[in-house]
CSV table of C-alpha atoms and ligand atoms in Angstrom, one decimal:
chain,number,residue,atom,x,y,z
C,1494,UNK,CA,-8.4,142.6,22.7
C,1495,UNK,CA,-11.9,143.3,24.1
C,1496,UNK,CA,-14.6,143.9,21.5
C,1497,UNK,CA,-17.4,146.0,22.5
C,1498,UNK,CA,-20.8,144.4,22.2
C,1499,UNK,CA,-23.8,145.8,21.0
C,1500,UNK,CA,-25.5,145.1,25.0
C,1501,UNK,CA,-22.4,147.5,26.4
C,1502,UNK,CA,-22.6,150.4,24.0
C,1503,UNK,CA,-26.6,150.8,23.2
C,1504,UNK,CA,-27.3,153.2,26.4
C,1505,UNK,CA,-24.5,155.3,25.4
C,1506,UNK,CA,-26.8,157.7,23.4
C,1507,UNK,CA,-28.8,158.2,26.1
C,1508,UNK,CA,-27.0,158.6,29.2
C,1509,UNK,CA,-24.1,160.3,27.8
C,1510,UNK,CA,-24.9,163.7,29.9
C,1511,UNK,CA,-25.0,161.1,32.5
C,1512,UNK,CA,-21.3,160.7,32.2
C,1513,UNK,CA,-20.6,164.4,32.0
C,1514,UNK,CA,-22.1,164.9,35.5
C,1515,UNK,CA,-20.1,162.1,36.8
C,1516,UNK,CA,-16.9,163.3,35.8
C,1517,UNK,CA,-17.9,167.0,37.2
C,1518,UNK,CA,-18.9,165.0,40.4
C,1519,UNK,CA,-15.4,162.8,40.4
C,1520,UNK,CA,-13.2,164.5,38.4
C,1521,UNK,CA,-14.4,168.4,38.9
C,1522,UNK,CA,-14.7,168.9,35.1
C,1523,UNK,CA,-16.8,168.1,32.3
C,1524,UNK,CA,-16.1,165.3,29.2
C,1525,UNK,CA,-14.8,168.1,26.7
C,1526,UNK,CA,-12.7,169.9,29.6
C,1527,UNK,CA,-11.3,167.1,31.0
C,1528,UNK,CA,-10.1,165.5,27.0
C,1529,UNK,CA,-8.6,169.0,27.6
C,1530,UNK,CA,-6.9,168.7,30.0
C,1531,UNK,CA,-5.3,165.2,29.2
C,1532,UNK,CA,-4.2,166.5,25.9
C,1533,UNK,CA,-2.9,169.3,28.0
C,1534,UNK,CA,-4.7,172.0,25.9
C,1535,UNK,CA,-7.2,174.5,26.7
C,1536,UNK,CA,-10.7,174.1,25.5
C,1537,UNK,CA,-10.7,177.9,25.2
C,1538,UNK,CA,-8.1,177.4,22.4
C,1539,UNK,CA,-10.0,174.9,20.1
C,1540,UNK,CA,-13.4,175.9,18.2
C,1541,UNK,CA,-15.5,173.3,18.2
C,1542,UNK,CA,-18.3,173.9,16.6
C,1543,UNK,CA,-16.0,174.8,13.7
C,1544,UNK,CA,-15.5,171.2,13.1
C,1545,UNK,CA,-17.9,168.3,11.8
C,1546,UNK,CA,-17.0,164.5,12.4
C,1547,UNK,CA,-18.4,161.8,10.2
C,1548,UNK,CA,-18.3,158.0,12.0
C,1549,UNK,CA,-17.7,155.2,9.1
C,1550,UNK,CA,-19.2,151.9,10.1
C,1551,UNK,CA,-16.8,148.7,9.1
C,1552,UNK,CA,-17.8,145.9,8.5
C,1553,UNK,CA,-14.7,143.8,8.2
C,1554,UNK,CA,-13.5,141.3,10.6
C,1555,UNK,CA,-16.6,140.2,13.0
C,1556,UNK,CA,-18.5,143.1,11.2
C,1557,UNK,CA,-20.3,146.1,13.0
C,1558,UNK,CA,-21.6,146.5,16.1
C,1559,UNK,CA,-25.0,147.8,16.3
C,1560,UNK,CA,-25.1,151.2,18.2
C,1561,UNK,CA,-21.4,151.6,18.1
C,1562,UNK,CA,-21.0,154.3,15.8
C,1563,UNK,CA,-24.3,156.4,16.6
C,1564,UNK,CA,-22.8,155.7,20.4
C,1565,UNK,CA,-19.5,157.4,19.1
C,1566,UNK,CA,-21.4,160.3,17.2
C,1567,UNK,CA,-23.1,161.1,21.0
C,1568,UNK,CA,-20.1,161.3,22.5
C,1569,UNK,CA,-18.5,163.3,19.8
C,1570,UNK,CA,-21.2,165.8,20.0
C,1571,UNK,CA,-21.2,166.0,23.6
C,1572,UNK,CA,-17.5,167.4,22.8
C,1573,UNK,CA,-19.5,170.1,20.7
C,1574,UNK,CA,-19.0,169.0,17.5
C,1575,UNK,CA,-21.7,168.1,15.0
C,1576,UNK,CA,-21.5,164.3,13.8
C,1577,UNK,CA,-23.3,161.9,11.7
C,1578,UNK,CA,-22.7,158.3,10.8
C,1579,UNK,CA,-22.1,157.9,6.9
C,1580,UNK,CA,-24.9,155.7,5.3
C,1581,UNK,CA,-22.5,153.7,3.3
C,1582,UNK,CA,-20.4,151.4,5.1
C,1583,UNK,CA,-16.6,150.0,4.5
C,1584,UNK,CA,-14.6,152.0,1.5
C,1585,UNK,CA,-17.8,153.7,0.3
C,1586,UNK,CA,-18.2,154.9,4.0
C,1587,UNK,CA,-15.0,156.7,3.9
C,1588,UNK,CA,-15.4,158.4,0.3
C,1589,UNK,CA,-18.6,159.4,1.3
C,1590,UNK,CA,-17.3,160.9,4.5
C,1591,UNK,CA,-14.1,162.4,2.4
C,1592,UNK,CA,-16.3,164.3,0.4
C,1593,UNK,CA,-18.8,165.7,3.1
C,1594,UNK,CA,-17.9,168.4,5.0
C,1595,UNK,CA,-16.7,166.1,7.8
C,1596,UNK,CA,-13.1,167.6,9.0
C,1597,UNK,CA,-12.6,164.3,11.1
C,1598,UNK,CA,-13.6,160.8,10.0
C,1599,UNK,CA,-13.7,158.2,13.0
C,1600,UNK,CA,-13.5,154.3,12.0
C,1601,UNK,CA,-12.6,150.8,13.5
C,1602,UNK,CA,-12.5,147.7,13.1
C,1603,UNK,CA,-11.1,145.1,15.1
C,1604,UNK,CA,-7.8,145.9,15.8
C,1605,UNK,CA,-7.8,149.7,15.4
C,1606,UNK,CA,-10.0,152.4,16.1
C,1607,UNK,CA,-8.8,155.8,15.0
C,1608,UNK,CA,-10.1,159.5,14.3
C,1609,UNK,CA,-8.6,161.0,11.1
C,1610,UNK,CA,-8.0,165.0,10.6
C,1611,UNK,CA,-9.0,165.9,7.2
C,1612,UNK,CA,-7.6,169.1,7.9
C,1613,UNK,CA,-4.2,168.4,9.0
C,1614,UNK,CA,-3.5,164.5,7.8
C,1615,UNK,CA,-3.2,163.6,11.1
C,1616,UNK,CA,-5.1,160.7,13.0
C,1617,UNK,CA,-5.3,160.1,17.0
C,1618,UNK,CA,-5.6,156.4,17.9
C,1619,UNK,CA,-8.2,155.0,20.8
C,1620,UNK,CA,-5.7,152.6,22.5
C,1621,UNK,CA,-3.3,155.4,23.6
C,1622,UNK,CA,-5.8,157.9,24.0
C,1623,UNK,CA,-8.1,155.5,26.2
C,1624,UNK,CA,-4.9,155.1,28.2
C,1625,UNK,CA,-4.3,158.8,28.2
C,1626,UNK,CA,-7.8,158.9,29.6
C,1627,UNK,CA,-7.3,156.8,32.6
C,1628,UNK,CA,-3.9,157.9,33.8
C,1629,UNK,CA,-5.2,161.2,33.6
C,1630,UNK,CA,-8.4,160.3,35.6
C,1631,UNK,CA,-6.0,158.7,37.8
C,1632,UNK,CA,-4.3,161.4,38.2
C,1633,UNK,CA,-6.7,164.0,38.8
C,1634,UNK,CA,-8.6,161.8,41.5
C,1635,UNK,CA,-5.7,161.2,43.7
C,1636,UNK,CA,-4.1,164.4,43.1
C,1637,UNK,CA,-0.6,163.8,41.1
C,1638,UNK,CA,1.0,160.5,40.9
C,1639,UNK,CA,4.8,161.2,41.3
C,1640,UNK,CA,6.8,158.9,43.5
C,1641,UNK,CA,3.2,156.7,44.2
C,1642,UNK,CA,2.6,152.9,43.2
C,1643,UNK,CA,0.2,152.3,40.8
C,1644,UNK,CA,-0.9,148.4,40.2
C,1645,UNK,CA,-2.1,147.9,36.4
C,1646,UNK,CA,-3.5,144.9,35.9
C,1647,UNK,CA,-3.9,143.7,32.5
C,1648,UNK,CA,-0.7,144.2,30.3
C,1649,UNK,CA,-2.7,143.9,26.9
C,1650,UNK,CA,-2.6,147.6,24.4
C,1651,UNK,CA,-4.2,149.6,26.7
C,1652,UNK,CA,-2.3,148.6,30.0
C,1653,UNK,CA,1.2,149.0,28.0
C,1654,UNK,CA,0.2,152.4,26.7
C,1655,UNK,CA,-0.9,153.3,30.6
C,1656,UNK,CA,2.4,152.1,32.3
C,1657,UNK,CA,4.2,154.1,29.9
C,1658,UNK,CA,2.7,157.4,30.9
C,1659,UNK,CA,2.5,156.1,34.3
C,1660,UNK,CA,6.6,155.9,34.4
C,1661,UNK,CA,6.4,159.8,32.8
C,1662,UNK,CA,4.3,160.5,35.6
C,1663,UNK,CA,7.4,159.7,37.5
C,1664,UNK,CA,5.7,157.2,39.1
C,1665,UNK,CA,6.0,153.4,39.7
C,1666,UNK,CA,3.8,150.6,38.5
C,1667,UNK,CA,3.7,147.0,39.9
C,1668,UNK,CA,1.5,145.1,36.4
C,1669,UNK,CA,0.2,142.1,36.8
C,1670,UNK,CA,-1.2,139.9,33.7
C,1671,UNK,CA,-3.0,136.3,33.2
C,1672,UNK,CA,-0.3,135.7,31.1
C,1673,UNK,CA,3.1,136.3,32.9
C,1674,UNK,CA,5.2,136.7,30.5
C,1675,UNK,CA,3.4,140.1,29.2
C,1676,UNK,CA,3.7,141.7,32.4
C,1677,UNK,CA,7.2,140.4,32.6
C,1678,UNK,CA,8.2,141.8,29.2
C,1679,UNK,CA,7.3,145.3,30.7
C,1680,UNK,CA,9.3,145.2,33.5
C,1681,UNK,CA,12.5,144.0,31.6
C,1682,UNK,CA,11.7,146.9,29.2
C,1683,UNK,CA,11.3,149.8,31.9
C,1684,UNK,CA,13.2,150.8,34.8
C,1685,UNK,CA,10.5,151.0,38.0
C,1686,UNK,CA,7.7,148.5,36.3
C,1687,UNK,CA,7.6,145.4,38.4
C,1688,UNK,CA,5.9,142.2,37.5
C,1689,UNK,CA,3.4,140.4,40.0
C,1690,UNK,CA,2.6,136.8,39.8
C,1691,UNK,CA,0.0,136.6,42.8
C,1692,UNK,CA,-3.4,139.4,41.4
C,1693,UNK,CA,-5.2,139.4,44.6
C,1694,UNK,CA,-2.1,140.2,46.8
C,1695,UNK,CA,-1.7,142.7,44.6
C,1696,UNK,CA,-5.0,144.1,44.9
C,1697,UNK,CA,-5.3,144.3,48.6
C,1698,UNK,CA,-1.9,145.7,48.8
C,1699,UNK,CA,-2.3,149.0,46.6
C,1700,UNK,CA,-4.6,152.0,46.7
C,1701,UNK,CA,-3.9,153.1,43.3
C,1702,UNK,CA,-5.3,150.8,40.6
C,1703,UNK,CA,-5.4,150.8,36.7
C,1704,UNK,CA,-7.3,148.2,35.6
C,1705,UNK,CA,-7.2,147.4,31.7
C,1706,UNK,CA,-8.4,143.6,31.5
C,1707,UNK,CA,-12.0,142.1,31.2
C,1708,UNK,CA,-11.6,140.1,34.5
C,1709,UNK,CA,-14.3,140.6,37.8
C,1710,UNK,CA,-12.7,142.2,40.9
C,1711,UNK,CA,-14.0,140.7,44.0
C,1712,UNK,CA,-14.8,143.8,46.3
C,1713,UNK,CA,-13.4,141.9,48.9
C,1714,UNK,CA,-10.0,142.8,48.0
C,1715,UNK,CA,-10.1,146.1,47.6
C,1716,UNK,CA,-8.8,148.2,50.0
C,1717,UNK,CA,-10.9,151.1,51.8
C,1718,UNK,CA,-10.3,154.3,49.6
C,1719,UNK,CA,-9.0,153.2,46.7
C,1720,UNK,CA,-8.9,155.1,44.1
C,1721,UNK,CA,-9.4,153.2,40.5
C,1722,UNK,CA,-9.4,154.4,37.1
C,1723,UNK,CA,-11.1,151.2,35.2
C,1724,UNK,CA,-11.2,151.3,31.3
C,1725,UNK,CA,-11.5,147.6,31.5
C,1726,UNK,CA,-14.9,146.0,30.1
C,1727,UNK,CA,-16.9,144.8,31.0
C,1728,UNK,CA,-17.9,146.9,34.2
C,1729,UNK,CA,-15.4,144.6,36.7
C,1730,UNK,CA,-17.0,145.4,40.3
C,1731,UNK,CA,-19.2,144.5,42.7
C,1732,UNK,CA,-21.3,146.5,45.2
C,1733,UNK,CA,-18.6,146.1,47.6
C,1734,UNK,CA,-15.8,146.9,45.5
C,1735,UNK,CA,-18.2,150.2,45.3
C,1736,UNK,CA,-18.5,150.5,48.7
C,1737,UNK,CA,-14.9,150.4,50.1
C,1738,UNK,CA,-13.3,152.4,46.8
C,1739,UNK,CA,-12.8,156.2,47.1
C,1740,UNK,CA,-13.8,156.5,43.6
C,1741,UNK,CA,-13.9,154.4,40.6
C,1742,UNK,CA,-13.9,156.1,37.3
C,1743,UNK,CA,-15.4,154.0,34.2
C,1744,UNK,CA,-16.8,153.9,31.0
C,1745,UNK,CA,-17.2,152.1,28.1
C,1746,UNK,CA,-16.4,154.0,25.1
C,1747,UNK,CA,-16.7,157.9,25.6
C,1748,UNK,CA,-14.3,158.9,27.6
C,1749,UNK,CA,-11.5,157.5,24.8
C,1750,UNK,CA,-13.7,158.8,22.2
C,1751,UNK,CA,-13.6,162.4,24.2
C,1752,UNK,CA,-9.6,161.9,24.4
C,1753,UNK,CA,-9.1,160.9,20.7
C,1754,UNK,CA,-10.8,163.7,19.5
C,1755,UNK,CA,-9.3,166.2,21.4
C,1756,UNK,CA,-6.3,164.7,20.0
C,1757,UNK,CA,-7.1,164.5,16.3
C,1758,UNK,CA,-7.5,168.0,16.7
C,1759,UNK,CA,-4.4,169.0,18.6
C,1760,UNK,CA,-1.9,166.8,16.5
C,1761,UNK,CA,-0.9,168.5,13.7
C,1762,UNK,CA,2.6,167.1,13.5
C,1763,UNK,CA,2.3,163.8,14.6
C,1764,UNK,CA,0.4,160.8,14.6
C,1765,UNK,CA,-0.3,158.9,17.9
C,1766,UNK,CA,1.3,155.3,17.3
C,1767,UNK,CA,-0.9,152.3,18.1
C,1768,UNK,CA,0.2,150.7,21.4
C,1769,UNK,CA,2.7,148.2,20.0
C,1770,UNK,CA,3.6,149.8,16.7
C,1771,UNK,CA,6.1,152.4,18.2
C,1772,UNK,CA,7.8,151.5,20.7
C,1773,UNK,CA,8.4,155.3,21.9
C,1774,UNK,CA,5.6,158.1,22.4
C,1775,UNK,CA,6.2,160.4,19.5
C,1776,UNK,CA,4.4,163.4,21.0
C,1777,UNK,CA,6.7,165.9,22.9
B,3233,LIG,O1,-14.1,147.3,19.6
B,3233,LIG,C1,-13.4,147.3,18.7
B,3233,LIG,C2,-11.9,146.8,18.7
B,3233,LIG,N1,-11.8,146.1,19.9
B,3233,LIG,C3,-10.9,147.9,18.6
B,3233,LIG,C4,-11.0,148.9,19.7
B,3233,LIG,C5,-9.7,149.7,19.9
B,3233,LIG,N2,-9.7,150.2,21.2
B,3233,LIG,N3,-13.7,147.7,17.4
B,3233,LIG,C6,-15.0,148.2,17.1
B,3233,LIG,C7,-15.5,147.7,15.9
B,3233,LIG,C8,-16.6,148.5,15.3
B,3233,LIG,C9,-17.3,147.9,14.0
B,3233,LIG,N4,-16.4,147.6,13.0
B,3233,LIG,C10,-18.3,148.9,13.6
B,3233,LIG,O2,-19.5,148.9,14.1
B,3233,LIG,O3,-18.0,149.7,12.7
């Protein structure tokens, strides 16, 4: 799984109203509206400002990243909630956060990244709600995606999660991985995923492209007009790639943030599974 870096995330902060004018510009809506809308609730419904967040840094595993939870406190409060980072780190972190006034405590480390409900027990996880993200984003750029082809590439947590909603989308997805046998295992596990061995065919044959893997994309094979939905870091095109595609929506870390929090909120009943725990979406 891709770990941030400290290089990817430290202009987050900064340039996060950056991002909400790009998704007005793309998407017609801004960060909070469109987490919305993917978690198919109304903004109008949910008080924000009646919530406080507290981000826990971990240090387990490789340890913290430097700017990564100040970079998830922006995006959080671009969402309208207050945050803060906790001072104390690890266990200490999350008593300290516990007995704030935080209602929703957001942690990671390595393998999991998750927002946590004080208020309801609940907890929203960033794999599925990254891929939640991007099939919405999809979505919304190309204007529905029943009976259309999407090409994933990268059949890692994030890329299973997105075929997934893809097929409830009632759409088909051709996924194509560096190792086989992960985009294989999708397609003997759901009706209308097909594996691809060849990537670039693949590329220059479809318009509709999620891409969840680390790997550079030649702008040479992508087709005029394509419309790509890119949670993949880092960043994998080139000027041309820029040029020919209709749109390409990508970020590093806030639009998943946006979506997770929206969902921490909304879930009262259930708790999004990690990609790979639970083999079926739990959320009706
Ligand atoms: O970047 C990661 C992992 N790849 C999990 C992401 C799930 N989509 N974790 C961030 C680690 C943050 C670190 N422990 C910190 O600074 O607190």
């Amino acid at each position: 799984m891709t770990r941030l870096t400290e290089e990817a995330v430290k202009d987050i902060p900064s340039k996060i109203s950056c991002l909400d004018h790009e998704l007005e510009k793309r998407l017609g809506m801004d960060l909070r509206n469109f987490a919305c809308y993917a978690m198919n609730v109304s903004a109008d419904d949910i008080d924000f400002s009646s919530y406080k967040a507290a981000i826990v840094p971990v240090t387990s595993g490789k340890g913290i990243i430097g700017g990564f939870s100040r970079s998830v406190a922006a995006a959080v409060e671009t969402m309208g909630i207050r945050s803060s980072v906790t001072e104390a780190c690890d266990v200490a972190g999350i008593s300290e956060a516990f007995s704030s006034d935080a209602d929703i405590i957001f942690m990671a480390d390595d393998e999991r990244f998750i927002a946590l409900n004080k208020r309801t027990g609940s907890f929203s996880d960033n794999i599925w709600s990254t891929a939640k993200g991007y099939v919405t984003a999809l979505k919304i750029a190309e204007g529905g995606l029943e009976g259309k082809k999407v090409l994933v590439i990268g059949a890692g947590r994030v890329g299973t999660e997105a075929v997934k909603m893809i097929m409830e989308e009632k759409a088909c997805a051709d996924v194509t991985d560096i190792l086989p046998h992960k985009a294989s295992a999708l397609e003997s596990r759901y009706a209308g995923v097909k594996a691809i061995r060849d990537v670039e065919q693949a590329i220059k044959d479809n318009r509709l492209i999620l891409n969840a893997s680390p790997g550079k994309i030649p702008g040479t094979l992508i087709r005029e007009g394509a419309v790509i939905s890119s949670p993949g870091v880092p960043y994998a095109f080139d000027d041309e790639g820029e040029k020919r595609a209709k749109v390409i929506i990508h970020d590093v870390l806030s639009l998943g943030v946006a979506v997770m929090t929206v969902a921490s909120l909304s879930l009262s009943l259930f708790n999004v599974p990690a990609a790979d725990v639970v083999a079926e979406k739990v959320i009706p």
